[in-house]
């Protein structure tokens, strides 16, 4: 990874990783962002499921505009865990905001925002 100047990687394993491997990944965390998934977690594309609404990760400028528009802090937004399957799918980190667009029978569509913690 160092020779290729790579800072992000995805590790896919057949079974869960051992505590020793998890510790090694945590030690590499300051320099590299390594996401790990079990093979079974990747068999189905969760974003294509009918019950999962559309999620869109906001950029820094969009997040700042959202907070300014509603005059709130990011701590006042509804929360989403960094371990949430959608957050893991998009590789989201703490502090990012996701826009969720759900179909609504009364309004046509319902938009909400969540901050990743």
PDB file of C-alpha atoms in Angstrom:
ATOM      1  CA  UNK A   1       0.000   0.000   0.000  1.00  0.00           C
ATOM      2  CA  UNK A   2       2.853   2.340   0.786  1.00  0.00           C
ATOM      3  CA  UNK A   3       4.590   1.788  -2.593  1.00  0.00           C
ATOM      4  CA  UNK A   4       1.381   2.445  -4.536  1.00  0.00           C
ATOM      5  CA  UNK A   5       0.445   5.485  -2.407  1.00  0.00           C
ATOM      6  CA  UNK A   6      -2.884   3.876  -1.444  1.00  0.00           C
ATOM      7  CA  UNK A   7      -4.667   5.151   1.674  1.00  0.00           C
ATOM      8  CA  UNK A   8      -8.019   3.356   1.397  1.00  0.00           C
ATOM      9  CA  UNK A   9      -8.756  -0.353   0.990  1.00  0.00           C
ATOM     10  CA  UNK A  10     -11.628  -2.823   1.253  1.00  0.00           C
ATOM     11  CA  UNK A  11     -10.946  -6.209   2.820  1.00  0.00           C
ATOM     12  CA  UNK A  12     -13.420  -9.020   2.070  1.00  0.00           C
ATOM     13  CA  UNK A  13     -13.206 -12.138   4.246  1.00  0.00           C
ATOM     14  CA  UNK A  14     -15.157 -15.388   4.187  1.00  0.00           C
ATOM     15  CA  UNK A  15     -15.678 -15.447   7.946  1.00  0.00           C
ATOM     16  CA  UNK A  16     -15.261 -12.903  10.716  1.00  0.00           C
ATOM     17  CA  UNK A  17     -11.796 -11.544  11.390  1.00  0.00           C
ATOM     18  CA  UNK A  18      -9.849 -12.619  14.452  1.00  0.00           C
ATOM     19  CA  UNK A  19      -9.193 -10.267  17.374  1.00  0.00           C
ATOM     20  CA  UNK A  20      -5.503 -10.176  16.393  1.00  0.00           C
ATOM     21  CA  UNK A  21      -6.408  -9.097  12.838  1.00  0.00           C
ATOM     22  CA  UNK A  22      -8.865  -6.499  14.172  1.00  0.00           C
ATOM     23  CA  UNK A  23      -6.109  -5.088  16.396  1.00  0.00           C
ATOM     24  CA  UNK A  24      -3.753  -4.905  13.400  1.00  0.00           C
ATOM     25  CA  UNK A  25      -6.401  -3.001  11.408  1.00  0.00           C
ATOM     26  CA  UNK A  26      -6.911  -0.584  14.317  1.00  0.00           C
ATOM     27  CA  UNK A  27      -3.166   0.043  14.496  1.00  0.00           C
ATOM     28  CA  UNK A  28      -3.152   0.898  10.785  1.00  0.00           C
ATOM     29  CA  UNK A  29      -6.155   3.225  11.178  1.00  0.00           C
ATOM     30  CA  UNK A  30      -4.258   6.520  11.542  1.00  0.00           C
ATOM     31  CA  UNK A  31      -2.476   6.020   8.205  1.00  0.00           C
ATOM     32  CA  UNK A  32      -4.952   3.906   6.240  1.00  0.00           C
ATOM     33  CA  UNK A  33      -8.722   3.562   6.025  1.00  0.00           C
ATOM     34  CA  UNK A  34      -9.400  -0.153   5.707  1.00  0.00           C
ATOM     35  CA  UNK A  35     -13.007  -1.298   5.587  1.00  0.00           C
ATOM     36  CA  UNK A  36     -13.727  -4.971   6.161  1.00  0.00           C
ATOM     37  CA  UNK A  37     -16.783  -6.942   5.108  1.00  0.00           C
ATOM     38  CA  UNK A  38     -17.809 -10.551   5.355  1.00  0.00           C
ATOM     39  CA  UNK A  39     -18.499 -12.150   2.002  1.00  0.00           C
ATOM     40  CA  UNK A  40     -22.120 -12.819   3.024  1.00  0.00           C
ATOM     41  CA  UNK A  41     -22.673  -9.089   3.636  1.00  0.00           C
ATOM     42  CA  UNK A  42     -21.898  -8.369  -0.006  1.00  0.00           C
ATOM     43  CA  UNK A  43     -24.128 -11.010  -1.604  1.00  0.00           C
ATOM     44  CA  UNK A  44     -27.110  -8.649  -1.765  1.00  0.00           C
ATOM     45  CA  UNK A  45     -26.994  -4.991  -2.793  1.00  0.00           C
ATOM     46  CA  UNK A  46     -28.898  -3.427   0.111  1.00  0.00           C
ATOM     47  CA  UNK A  47     -29.415  -0.150  -1.754  1.00  0.00           C
ATOM     48  CA  UNK A  48     -31.539  -1.958  -4.352  1.00  0.00           C
ATOM     49  CA  UNK A  49     -33.989  -3.411  -1.801  1.00  0.00           C
ATOM     50  CA  UNK A  50     -37.542  -2.048  -2.115  1.00  0.00           C
ATOM     51  CA  UNK A  51     -37.770  -1.096   1.576  1.00  0.00           C
ATOM     52  CA  UNK A  52     -34.506   0.887   1.610  1.00  0.00           C
ATOM     53  CA  UNK A  53     -35.026   4.537   0.616  1.00  0.00           C
ATOM     54  CA  UNK A  54     -32.594   6.498  -1.536  1.00  0.00           C
ATOM     55  CA  UNK A  55     -29.544   7.716   0.401  1.00  0.00           C
ATOM     56  CA  UNK A  56     -27.186  10.430  -0.844  1.00  0.00           C
ATOM     57  CA  UNK A  57     -24.049  11.481   1.008  1.00  0.00           C
ATOM     58  CA  UNK A  58     -23.717  15.261   1.212  1.00  0.00           C
ATOM     59  CA  UNK A  59     -20.461  17.038   0.479  1.00  0.00           C
ATOM     60  CA  UNK A  60     -18.912  19.580   2.847  1.00  0.00           C
ATOM     61  CA  UNK A  61     -20.465  22.556   1.052  1.00  0.00           C
ATOM     62  CA  UNK A  62     -23.906  20.916   0.959  1.00  0.00           C
ATOM     63  CA  UNK A  63     -23.652  20.080   4.663  1.00  0.00           C
ATOM     64  CA  UNK A  64     -22.691  23.665   5.533  1.00  0.00           C
ATOM     65  CA  UNK A  65     -25.584  25.015   3.432  1.00  0.00           C
ATOM     66  CA  UNK A  66     -28.025  22.615   5.140  1.00  0.00           C
ATOM     67  CA  UNK A  67     -26.918  23.631   8.633  1.00  0.00           C
ATOM     68  CA  UNK A  68     -27.056  27.316   7.719  1.00  0.00           C
ATOM     69  CA  UNK A  69     -30.491  26.989   6.082  1.00  0.00           C
ATOM     70  CA  UNK A  70     -32.091  25.392   9.133  1.00  0.00           C
ATOM     71  CA  UNK A  71     -29.889  27.268  11.655  1.00  0.00           C
ATOM     72  CA  UNK A  72     -28.841  24.108  13.473  1.00  0.00           C
ATOM     73  CA  UNK A  73     -25.662  22.317  14.490  1.00  0.00           C
ATOM     74  CA  UNK A  74     -24.854  18.865  13.174  1.00  0.00           C
ATOM     75  CA  UNK A  75     -25.377  17.493  16.703  1.00  0.00           C
ATOM     76  CA  UNK A  76     -29.061  18.482  16.389  1.00  0.00           C
ATOM     77  CA  UNK A  77     -29.653  16.262  13.347  1.00  0.00           C
ATOM     78  CA  UNK A  78     -31.042  12.742  13.733  1.00  0.00           C
ATOM     79  CA  UNK A  79     -28.193  10.272  14.041  1.00  0.00           C
ATOM     80  CA  UNK A  80     -26.948   7.262  12.109  1.00  0.00           C
ATOM     81  CA  UNK A  81     -24.324   4.920  13.516  1.00  0.00           C
ATOM     82  CA  UNK A  82     -21.078   4.511  11.584  1.00  0.00           C
ATOM     83  CA  UNK A  83     -21.788   0.755  11.800  1.00  0.00           C
ATOM     84  CA  UNK A  84     -25.167   1.121  10.042  1.00  0.00           C
ATOM     85  CA  UNK A  85     -25.213  -1.066   6.904  1.00  0.00           C
ATOM     86  CA  UNK A  86     -25.894   1.926   4.636  1.00  0.00           C
ATOM     87  CA  UNK A  87     -23.106   3.956   6.259  1.00  0.00           C
ATOM     88  CA  UNK A  88     -20.721   1.035   5.777  1.00  0.00           C
ATOM     89  CA  UNK A  89     -21.893   0.571   2.166  1.00  0.00           C
ATOM     90  CA  UNK A  90     -21.036   4.179   1.296  1.00  0.00           C
ATOM     91  CA  UNK A  91     -17.883   4.221   3.457  1.00  0.00           C
ATOM     92  CA  UNK A  92     -19.176   7.086   5.559  1.00  0.00           C
ATOM     93  CA  UNK A  93     -17.203   8.469   8.483  1.00  0.00           C
ATOM     94  CA  UNK A  94     -18.147  10.384  11.622  1.00  0.00           C
ATOM     95  CA  UNK A  95     -19.353  13.899  10.901  1.00  0.00           C
ATOM     96  CA  UNK A  96     -20.756  13.232   7.436  1.00  0.00           C
ATOM     97  CA  UNK A  97     -24.425  13.860   6.661  1.00  0.00           C
ATOM     98  CA  UNK A  98     -26.665  11.730   4.470  1.00  0.00           C
ATOM     99  CA  UNK A  99     -29.855  12.879   2.728  1.00  0.00           C
ATOM    100  CA  UNK A 100     -32.613  10.248   2.810  1.00  0.00           C
ATOM    101  CA  UNK A 101     -35.494  10.489   0.328  1.00  0.00           C
ATOM    102  CA  UNK A 102     -38.485   8.270   1.140  1.00  0.00           C
ATOM    103  CA  UNK A 103     -41.685   7.887  -0.835  1.00  0.00           C
ATOM    104  CA  UNK A 104     -44.710   9.266   1.026  1.00  0.00           C
ATOM    105  CA  UNK A 105     -48.378   8.605   0.337  1.00  0.00           C
ATOM    106  CA  UNK A 106     -49.440  12.048   1.529  1.00  0.00           C
ATOM    107  CA  UNK A 107     -46.563  14.301   0.448  1.00  0.00           C
ATOM    108  CA  UNK A 108     -45.213  12.347  -2.512  1.00  0.00           C
ATOM    109  CA  UNK A 109     -41.731  12.256  -1.024  1.00  0.00           C
ATOM    110  CA  UNK A 110     -40.273  12.858   2.417  1.00  0.00           C
ATOM    111  CA  UNK A 111     -36.718  14.150   2.825  1.00  0.00           C
ATOM    112  CA  UNK A 112     -34.743  13.773   6.029  1.00  0.00           C
ATOM    113  CA  UNK A 113     -31.097  14.142   6.970  1.00  0.00           C
ATOM    114  CA  UNK A 114     -28.954  12.093   9.331  1.00  0.00           C
ATOM    115  CA  UNK A 115     -25.528  12.767  10.793  1.00  0.00           C
ATOM    116  CA  UNK A 116     -23.131   9.858  11.146  1.00  0.00           C
ATOM    117  CA  UNK A 117     -21.780   9.382  14.668  1.00  0.00           C
TER     118      UNK A 117
END
